[in-house]
Short mmCIF file of C-alpha atoms in Angstrom, two decimals:
data_model
loop_
_atom_site.label_atom_id
_atom_site.label_comp_id
_atom_site.label_asym_id
_atom_site.label_seq_id
_atom_site.Cartn_x
_atom_site.Cartn_y
_atom_site.Cartn_z
CA UNK A 1 -45.81 -170.17 46.60
CA UNK A 2 -46.15 -166.86 49.24
CA UNK A 3 -50.04 -166.39 50.28
CA UNK A 4 -51.54 -162.19 51.04
CA UNK A 5 -49.42 -162.26 54.31
CA UNK A 6 -46.40 -162.29 52.49
CA UNK A 7 -47.07 -159.30 50.09
CA UNK A 8 -48.60 -157.79 53.60
CA UNK A 9 -44.85 -158.33 55.61
CA UNK A 10 -42.35 -156.47 53.06
CA UNK A 11 -41.63 -154.07 55.03
CA UNK A 12 -39.65 -156.60 57.29
CA UNK A 13 -36.51 -156.71 56.25
CA UNK A 14 -35.88 -159.83 56.63
CA UNK A 15 -38.85 -160.84 53.92
CA UNK A 16 -36.89 -158.52 51.30
CA UNK A 17 -33.99 -160.53 52.35
CA UNK A 18 -35.12 -164.45 51.46
CA UNK A 19 -37.17 -163.27 48.69
CA UNK A 20 -33.47 -161.61 47.83
CA UNK A 21 -31.80 -164.32 48.40
CA UNK A 22 -34.57 -167.48 46.47
CA UNK A 23 -34.17 -164.87 42.88
CA UNK A 24 -30.39 -164.82 43.31
CA UNK A 25 -30.72 -168.40 43.92
CA UNK A 26 -33.10 -168.96 40.58
CA UNK A 27 -35.94 -170.12 43.28
CA UNK A 28 -38.86 -169.80 40.49
CA UNK A 29 -42.25 -168.06 43.15
CA UNK A 30 -44.65 -168.32 42.84
CA UNK A 31 -48.37 -166.86 43.92
CA UNK A 32 -52.00 -167.33 42.69
CA UNK A 33 -53.50 -164.23 41.52
CA UNK A 34 -55.55 -163.75 43.62
CA UNK A 35 -53.75 -163.16 46.61
CA UNK A 36 -52.74 -160.34 44.40
CA UNK A 37 -55.74 -159.02 44.50
CA UNK A 38 -55.94 -159.61 47.97
CA UNK A 39 -53.55 -157.99 49.22
CA UNK A 40 -53.84 -154.85 46.38
CA UNK A 41 -55.13 -151.67 47.85
CA UNK A 42 -53.80 -148.13 46.20
CA UNK A 43 -50.89 -148.35 43.01
CA UNK A 44 -50.03 -145.25 44.55
CA UNK A 45 -48.49 -146.53 47.34
CA UNK A 46 -47.76 -149.53 46.69
CA UNK A 47 -44.63 -149.49 44.13
CA UNK A 48 -43.04 -151.20 46.39
CA UNK A 49 -45.45 -154.65 46.40
CA UNK A 50 -45.25 -154.22 42.79
CA UNK A 51 -41.19 -154.01 42.70
CA UNK A 52 -41.45 -157.19 44.40
CA UNK A 53 -44.22 -159.48 42.22
CA UNK A 54 -42.09 -158.26 39.46
CA UNK A 55 -40.43 -161.84 40.74
CA UNK A 56 -42.42 -163.22 41.36
CA UNK A 57 -44.38 -165.58 39.05
CA UNK A 58 -47.99 -164.67 38.85
CA UNK A 59 -50.31 -167.48 38.33
CA UNK A 60 -53.65 -167.40 36.72
CA UNK A 61 -56.57 -169.31 38.83
CA UNK A 62 -57.98 -171.81 35.73
CA UNK A 63 -61.11 -173.58 36.68
CA UNK A 64 -59.46 -177.04 37.67
CA UNK A 65 -57.88 -175.60 40.45
CA UNK A 66 -60.58 -173.00 41.37
CA UNK A 67 -62.81 -176.95 42.03
CA UNK A 68 -60.04 -177.91 44.08
CA UNK A 69 -59.87 -174.82 46.21
CA UNK A 70 -63.53 -174.93 46.97
CA UNK A 71 -63.93 -178.69 47.85
CA UNK A 72 -60.47 -178.14 49.79
CA UNK A 73 -62.82 -175.33 51.96
CA UNK A 74 -65.75 -177.79 52.11
CA UNK A 75 -63.48 -180.97 54.09
CA UNK A 76 -61.48 -177.56 56.32
CA UNK A 77 -64.93 -175.46 57.08
CA UNK A 78 -63.45 -172.89 55.72
CA UNK A 79 -64.90 -170.01 53.84
CA UNK A 80 -61.42 -169.00 52.33
CA UNK A 81 -61.30 -169.35 49.69
CA UNK A 82 -57.71 -167.69 48.96
CA UNK A 83 -55.83 -169.78 51.99
CA UNK A 84 -57.08 -172.53 49.73
CA UNK A 85 -56.42 -171.95 46.27
CA UNK A 86 -52.63 -171.44 47.68
CA UNK A 87 -53.16 -174.82 49.33
CA UNK A 88 -53.72 -176.55 45.77
CA UNK A 89 -51.84 -174.63 43.42
CA UNK A 90 -48.25 -175.43 45.99
CA UNK A 91 -49.74 -179.61 45.81
CA UNK A 92 -49.40 -179.08 41.88
CA UNK A 93 -46.81 -176.97 42.35
CA UNK A 94 -45.19 -179.49 44.41
CA UNK A 95 -43.93 -175.66 46.28
CA UNK A 96 -43.07 -173.89 50.13
CA UNK A 97 -45.66 -172.48 50.58
CA UNK A 98 -44.44 -169.14 52.83
CA UNK A 99 -46.92 -167.35 54.68
CA UNK A 100 -47.97 -165.39 58.39
CA UNK A 101 -50.65 -167.99 58.66
CA UNK A 102 -49.84 -171.31 59.38
CA UNK A 103 -52.65 -172.51 61.33
CA UNK A 104 -55.28 -172.36 58.73
CA UNK A 105 -53.20 -172.39 56.14
CA UNK A 106 -52.42 -176.24 57.91
CA UNK A 107 -55.66 -177.16 58.23
CA UNK A 108 -56.05 -176.73 55.00
CA UNK A 109 -52.76 -179.23 54.33
CA UNK A 110 -54.79 -181.52 56.56
CA UNK A 111 -57.71 -181.11 54.59
CA UNK A 112 -56.19 -182.07 51.22
CA UNK A 113 -53.95 -186.28 52.80
CA UNK A 114 -52.33 -185.49 50.57
CA UNK A 115 -48.43 -187.32 49.94
CA UNK A 116 -46.30 -185.93 50.46
CA UNK A 117 -47.99 -183.12 51.97
CA UNK A 118 -46.68 -179.35 50.85
CA UNK A 119 -44.23 -177.68 53.36
CA UNK A 120 -45.23 -174.97 54.96
CA UNK A 121 -42.81 -171.74 56.07
CA UNK A 122 -44.20 -169.07 58.28
CA UNK A 123 -43.23 -165.19 57.68
#
């Protein structure tokens, strides 16, 4: 599961290498559609991001996930609904969360208080 920080960090060769290896390994990479909205600004200038996303499962946010993310924001005392959606979706999938902002994501994971908690990796 990628957050918007990963989308922003695609110019880093290490991010591309990890992404490529995960795809070669047959791993499913999920990205909430809200994350794409947060990172996408200009189709003409983001061809690289489009290629990066081509290997991902861009997942729409349904009502159930939206409610869970809202509740999670309340528990964590944050208003970042996109990060909360990443955590909610990752928990439901048992996915590893890749982020550039581990502190905010960690506080949401702790507020969710589920076991096992999603694993967090930093880009």
